[in-house]
mmCIF file of C-alpha atoms in Angstrom:
data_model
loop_
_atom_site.group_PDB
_atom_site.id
_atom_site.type_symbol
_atom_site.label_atom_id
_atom_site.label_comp_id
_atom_site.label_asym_id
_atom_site.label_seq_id
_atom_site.Cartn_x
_atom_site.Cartn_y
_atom_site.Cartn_z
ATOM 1 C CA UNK A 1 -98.732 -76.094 -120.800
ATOM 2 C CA UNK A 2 -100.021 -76.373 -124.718
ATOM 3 C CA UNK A 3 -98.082 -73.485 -125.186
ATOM 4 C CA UNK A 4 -94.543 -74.640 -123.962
ATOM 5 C CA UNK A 5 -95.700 -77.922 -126.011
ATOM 6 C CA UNK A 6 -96.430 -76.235 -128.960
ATOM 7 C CA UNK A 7 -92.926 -74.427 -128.842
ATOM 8 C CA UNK A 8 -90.648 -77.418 -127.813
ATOM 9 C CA UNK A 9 -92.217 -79.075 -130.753
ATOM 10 C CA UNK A 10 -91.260 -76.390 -133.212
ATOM 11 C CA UNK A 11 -87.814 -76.633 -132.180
ATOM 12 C CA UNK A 12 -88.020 -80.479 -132.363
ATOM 13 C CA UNK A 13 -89.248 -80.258 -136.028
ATOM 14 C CA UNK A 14 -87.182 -77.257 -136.864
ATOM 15 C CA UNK A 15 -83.669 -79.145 -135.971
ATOM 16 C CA UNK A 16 -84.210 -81.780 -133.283
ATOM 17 C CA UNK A 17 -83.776 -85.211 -133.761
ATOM 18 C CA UNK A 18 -85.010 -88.910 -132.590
ATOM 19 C CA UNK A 19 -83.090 -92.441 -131.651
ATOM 20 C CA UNK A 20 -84.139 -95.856 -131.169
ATOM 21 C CA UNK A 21 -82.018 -98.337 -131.467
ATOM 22 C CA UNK A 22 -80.500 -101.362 -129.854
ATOM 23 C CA UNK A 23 -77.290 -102.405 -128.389
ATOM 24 C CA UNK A 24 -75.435 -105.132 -129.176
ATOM 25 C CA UNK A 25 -74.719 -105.517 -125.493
ATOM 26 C CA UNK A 26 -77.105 -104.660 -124.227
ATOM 27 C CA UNK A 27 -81.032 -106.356 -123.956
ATOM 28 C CA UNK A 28 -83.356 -103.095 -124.065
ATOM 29 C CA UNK A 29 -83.878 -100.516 -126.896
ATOM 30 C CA UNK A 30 -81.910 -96.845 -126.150
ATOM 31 C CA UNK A 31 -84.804 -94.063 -127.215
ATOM 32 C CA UNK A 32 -84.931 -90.538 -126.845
ATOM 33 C CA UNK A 33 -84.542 -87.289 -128.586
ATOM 34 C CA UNK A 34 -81.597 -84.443 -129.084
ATOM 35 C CA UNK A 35 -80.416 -81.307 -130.434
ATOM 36 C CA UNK A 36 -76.467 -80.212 -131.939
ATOM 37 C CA UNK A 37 -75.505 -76.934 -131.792
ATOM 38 C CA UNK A 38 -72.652 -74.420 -131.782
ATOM 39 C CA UNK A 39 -71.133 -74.946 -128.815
ATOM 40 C CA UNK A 40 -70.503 -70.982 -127.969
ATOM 41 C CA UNK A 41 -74.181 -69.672 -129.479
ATOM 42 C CA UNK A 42 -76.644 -72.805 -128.303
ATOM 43 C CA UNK A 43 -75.393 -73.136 -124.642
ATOM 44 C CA UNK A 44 -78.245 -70.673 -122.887
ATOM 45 C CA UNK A 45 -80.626 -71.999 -125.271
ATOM 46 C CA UNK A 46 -80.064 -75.543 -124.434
ATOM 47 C CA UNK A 47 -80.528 -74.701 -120.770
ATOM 48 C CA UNK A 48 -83.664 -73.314 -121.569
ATOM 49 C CA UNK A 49 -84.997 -76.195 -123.963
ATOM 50 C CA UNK A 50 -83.645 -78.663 -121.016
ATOM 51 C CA UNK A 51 -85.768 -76.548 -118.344
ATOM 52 C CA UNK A 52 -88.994 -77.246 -120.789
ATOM 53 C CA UNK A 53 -88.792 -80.839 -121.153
ATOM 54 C CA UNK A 54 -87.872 -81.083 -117.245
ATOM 55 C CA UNK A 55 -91.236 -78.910 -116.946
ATOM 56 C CA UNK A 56 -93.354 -80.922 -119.124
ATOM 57 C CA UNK A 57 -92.009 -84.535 -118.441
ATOM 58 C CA UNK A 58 -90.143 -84.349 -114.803
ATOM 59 C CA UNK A 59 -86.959 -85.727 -116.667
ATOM 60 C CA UNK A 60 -83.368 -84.661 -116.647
ATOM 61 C CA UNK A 61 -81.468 -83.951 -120.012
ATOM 62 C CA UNK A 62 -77.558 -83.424 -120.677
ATOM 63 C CA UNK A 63 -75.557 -81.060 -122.384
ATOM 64 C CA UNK A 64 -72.661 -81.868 -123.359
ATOM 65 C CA UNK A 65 -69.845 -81.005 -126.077
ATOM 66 C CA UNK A 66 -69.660 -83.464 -128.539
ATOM 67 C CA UNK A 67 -65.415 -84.800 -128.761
ATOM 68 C CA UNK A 68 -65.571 -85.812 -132.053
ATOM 69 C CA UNK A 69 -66.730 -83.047 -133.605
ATOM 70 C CA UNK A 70 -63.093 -81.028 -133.758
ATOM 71 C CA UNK A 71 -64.921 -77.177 -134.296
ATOM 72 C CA UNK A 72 -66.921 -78.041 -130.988
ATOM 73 C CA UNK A 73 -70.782 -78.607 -131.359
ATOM 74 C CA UNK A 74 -72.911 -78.984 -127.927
ATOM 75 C CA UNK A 75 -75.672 -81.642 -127.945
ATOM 76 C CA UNK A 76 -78.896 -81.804 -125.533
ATOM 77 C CA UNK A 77 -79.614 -85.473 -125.375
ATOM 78 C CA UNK A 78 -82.616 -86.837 -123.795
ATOM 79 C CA UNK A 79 -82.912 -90.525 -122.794
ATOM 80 C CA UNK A 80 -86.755 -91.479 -122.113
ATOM 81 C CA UNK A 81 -88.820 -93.451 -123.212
ATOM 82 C CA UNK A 82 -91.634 -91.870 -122.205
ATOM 83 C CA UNK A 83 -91.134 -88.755 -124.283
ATOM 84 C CA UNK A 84 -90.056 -90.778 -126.886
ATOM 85 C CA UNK A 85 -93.638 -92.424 -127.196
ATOM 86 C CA UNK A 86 -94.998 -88.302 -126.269
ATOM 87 C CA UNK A 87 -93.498 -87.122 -129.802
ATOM 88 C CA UNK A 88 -94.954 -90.157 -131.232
ATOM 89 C CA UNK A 89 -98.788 -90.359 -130.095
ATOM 90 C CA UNK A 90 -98.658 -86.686 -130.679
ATOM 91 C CA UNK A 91 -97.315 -86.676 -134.330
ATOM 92 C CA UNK A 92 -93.820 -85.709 -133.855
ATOM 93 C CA UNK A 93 -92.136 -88.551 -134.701
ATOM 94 C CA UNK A 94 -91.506 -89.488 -137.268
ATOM 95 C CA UNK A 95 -91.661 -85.582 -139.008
ATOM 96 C CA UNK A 96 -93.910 -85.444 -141.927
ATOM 97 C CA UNK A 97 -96.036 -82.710 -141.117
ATOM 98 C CA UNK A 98 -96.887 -80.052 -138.207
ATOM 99 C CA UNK A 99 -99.340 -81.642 -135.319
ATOM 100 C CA UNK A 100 -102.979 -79.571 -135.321
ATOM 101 C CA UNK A 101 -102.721 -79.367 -131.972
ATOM 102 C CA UNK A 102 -100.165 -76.718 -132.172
ATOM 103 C CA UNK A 103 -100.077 -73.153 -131.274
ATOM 104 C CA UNK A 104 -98.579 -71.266 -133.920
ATOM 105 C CA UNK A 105 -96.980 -68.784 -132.104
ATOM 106 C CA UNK A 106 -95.715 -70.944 -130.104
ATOM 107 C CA UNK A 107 -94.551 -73.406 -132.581
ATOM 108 C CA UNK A 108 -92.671 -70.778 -135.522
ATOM 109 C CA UNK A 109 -90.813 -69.405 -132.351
ATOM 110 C CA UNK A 110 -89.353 -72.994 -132.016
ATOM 111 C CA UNK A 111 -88.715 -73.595 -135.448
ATOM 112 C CA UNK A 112 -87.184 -70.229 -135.794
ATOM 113 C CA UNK A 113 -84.900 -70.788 -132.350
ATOM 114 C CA UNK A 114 -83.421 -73.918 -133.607
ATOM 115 C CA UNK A 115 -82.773 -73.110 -137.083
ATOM 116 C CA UNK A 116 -83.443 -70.020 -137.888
ATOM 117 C CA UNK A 117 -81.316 -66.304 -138.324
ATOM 118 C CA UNK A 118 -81.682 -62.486 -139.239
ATOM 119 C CA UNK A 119 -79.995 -62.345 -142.712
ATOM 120 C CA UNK A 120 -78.327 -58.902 -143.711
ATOM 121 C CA UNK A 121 -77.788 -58.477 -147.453
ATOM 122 C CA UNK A 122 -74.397 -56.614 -148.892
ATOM 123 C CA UNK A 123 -76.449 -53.072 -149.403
ATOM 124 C CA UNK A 124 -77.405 -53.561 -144.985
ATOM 125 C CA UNK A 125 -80.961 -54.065 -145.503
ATOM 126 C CA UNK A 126 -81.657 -57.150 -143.802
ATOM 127 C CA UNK A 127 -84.590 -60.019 -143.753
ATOM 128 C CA UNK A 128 -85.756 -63.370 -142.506
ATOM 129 C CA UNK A 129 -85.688 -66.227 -145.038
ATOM 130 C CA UNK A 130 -87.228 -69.350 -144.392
ATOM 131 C CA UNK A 131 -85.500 -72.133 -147.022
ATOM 132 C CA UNK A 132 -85.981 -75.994 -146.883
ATOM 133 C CA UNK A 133 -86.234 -79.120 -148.461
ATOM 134 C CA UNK A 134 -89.188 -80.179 -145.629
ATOM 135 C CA UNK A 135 -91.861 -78.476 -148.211
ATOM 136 C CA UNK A 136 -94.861 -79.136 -145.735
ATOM 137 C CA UNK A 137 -93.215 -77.554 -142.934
ATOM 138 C CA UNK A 138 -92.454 -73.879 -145.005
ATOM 139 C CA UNK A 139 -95.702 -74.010 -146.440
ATOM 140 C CA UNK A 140 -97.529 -74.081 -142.916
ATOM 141 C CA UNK A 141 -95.323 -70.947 -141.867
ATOM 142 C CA UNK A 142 -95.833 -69.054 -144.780
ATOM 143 C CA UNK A 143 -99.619 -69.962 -144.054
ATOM 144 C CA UNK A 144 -100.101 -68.931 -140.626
ATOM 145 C CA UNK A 145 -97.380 -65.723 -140.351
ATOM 146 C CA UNK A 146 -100.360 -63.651 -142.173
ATOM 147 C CA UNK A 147 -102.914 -64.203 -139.218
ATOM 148 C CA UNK A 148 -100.356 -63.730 -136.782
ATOM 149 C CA UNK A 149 -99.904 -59.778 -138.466
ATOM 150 C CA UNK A 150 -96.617 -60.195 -140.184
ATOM 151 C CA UNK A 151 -96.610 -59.878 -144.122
ATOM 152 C CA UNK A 152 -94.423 -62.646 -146.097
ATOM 153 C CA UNK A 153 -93.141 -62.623 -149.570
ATOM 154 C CA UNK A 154 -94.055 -65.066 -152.377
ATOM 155 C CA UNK A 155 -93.065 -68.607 -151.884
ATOM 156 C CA UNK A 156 -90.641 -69.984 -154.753
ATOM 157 C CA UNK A 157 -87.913 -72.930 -155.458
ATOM 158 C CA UNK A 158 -84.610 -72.956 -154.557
ATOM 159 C CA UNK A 159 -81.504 -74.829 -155.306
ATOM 160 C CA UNK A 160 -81.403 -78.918 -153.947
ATOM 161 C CA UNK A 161 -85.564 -79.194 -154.294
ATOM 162 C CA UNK A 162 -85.692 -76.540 -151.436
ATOM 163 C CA UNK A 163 -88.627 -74.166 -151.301
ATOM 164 C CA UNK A 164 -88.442 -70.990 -149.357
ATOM 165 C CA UNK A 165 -90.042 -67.440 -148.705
ATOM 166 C CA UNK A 166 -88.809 -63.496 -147.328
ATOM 167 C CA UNK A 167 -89.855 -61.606 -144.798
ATOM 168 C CA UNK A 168 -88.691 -58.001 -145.640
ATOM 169 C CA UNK A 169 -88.807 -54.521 -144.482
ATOM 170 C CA UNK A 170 -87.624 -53.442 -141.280
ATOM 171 C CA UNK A 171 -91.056 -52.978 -139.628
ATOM 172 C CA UNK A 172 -92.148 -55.521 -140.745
ATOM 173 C CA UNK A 173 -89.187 -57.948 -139.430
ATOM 174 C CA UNK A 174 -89.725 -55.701 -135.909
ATOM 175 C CA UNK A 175 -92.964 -57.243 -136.063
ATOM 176 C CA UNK A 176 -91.815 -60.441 -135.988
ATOM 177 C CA UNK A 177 -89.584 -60.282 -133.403
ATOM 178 C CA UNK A 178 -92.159 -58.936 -131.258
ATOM 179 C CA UNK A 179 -94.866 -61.117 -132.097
ATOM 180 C CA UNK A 180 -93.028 -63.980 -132.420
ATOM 181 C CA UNK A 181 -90.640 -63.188 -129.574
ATOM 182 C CA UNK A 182 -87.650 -65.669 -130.399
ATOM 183 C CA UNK A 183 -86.596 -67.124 -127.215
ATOM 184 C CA UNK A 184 -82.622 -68.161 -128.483
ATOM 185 C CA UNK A 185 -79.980 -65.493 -127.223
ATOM 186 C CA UNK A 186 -78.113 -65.461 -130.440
ATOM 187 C CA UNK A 187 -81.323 -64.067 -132.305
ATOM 188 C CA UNK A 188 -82.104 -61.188 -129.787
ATOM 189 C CA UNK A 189 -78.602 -60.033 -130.059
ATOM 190 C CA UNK A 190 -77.878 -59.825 -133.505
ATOM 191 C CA UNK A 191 -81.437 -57.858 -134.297
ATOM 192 C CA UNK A 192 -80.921 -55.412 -131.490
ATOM 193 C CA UNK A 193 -77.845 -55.126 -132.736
ATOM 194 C CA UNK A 194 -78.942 -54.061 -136.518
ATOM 195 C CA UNK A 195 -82.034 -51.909 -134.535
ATOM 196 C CA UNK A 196 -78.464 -49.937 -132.354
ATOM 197 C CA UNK A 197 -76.163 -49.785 -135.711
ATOM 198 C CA UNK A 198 -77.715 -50.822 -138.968
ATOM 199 C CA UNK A 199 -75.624 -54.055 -139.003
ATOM 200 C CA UNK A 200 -76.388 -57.707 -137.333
ATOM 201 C CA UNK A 201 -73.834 -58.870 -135.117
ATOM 202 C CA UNK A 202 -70.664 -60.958 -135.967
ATOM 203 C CA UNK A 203 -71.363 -64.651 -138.082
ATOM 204 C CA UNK A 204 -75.001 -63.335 -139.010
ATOM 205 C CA UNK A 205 -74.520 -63.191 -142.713
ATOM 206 C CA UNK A 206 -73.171 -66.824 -142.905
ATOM 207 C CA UNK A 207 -76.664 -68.537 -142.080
ATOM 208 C CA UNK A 208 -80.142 -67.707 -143.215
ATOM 209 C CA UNK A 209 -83.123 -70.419 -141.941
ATOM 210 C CA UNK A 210 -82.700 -73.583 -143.204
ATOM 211 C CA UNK A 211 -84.758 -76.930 -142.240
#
């Protein structure tokens, strides 16, 4: 259970997002969480993010493409208020920092689900890159990936007041993925794609992990 936690709010953090707000026409307060995605990647991992918080609350979610957007993004949304006021006893909401009750495992493989990607440079070496302007949240990765066996470069700024860190090597990024074990389709494709041909798959060089 503290494990399926512990990932679901990783991916919350990493890219998910809260509402509360109030109709005009209506008397009662509309609260919840939800996730926007790329409506051909996200799909299977938005079935299994709904299957989690169906798990851990006994509450159904919808995904859905979202009209106005005219490049097609798919949304989970979640309507509760009960897991509304979860994420908020237990530090989720609002995000300012990463819960202790976490497992870090657990909760990097959400982060890295949501928003992360294998990044392959021009010369076909490739590497993870972790790059944000949530400065809390990259330090506590960069933190815990060492006791979890998987080396990390230096931390250092980036353009926009971001802050962000490399993993390199090959082993060392095989390490991740099999420590870490990224649960998001998209992820497991492209990197057993480089492992098969030395390249990532199609759309992987547009994206490194952002948050």
């Amino acid at each position: 259970m503290l494990e399926t936690k512990s990932e679901l709010a990783g991916a919350f953090i990493g890219d998910g997002h809260s509402f509360n707000y109030k109709r005009k026409d209506r008397p009662h307060y509309r609260k919840g969480i939800c996730f926007t995605g790329d409506i051909e990647k996200e799909k299977a991992y938005f079935q299994y993010l709904s299957n989690h918080l169906q798990h851990l609350f006994d509450v159904k979610s919808y995904i859905y493409k979202v009209k106005e957007r005219s490049k097609g993004c798919l949304r989970l949304y979640l309507k509760s208020d009960e897991v509304y006021q979860d994420f908020v006893s237990n530090g989720l909401i609002p995000k300012n920092k990463v819960p202790d009750w976490v497992i870090p495992k657990e909760f990097i493989r959400g982060v890295f689900d949501t928003d992360g990607c294998v990044y392959q440079h021009s010369d076909g070496h490739m590497e993870i890159n972790f790059k944000g302007k949530q400065h809390w949240l990259i330090e506590w990765i960069h933190s815990k990936l060492p006791f979890l066996g998987i080396k990390v470069g230096r931390l250092c700024p980036a353009q926009n007041n971001q802050l962000r860190f490399r993993i390199c090597g090959k082993q060392n990024i095989i390490n991740f993925f099999d420590i870490i074990s990224p649960a998001n389709i998209k992820h497991q494709l492209r990197f057993k794609k480089y492992l098969s041909t030395g390249e990532t798959a199609k759309g992987s060089q547009s994206r490194i992990a952002q948050f």
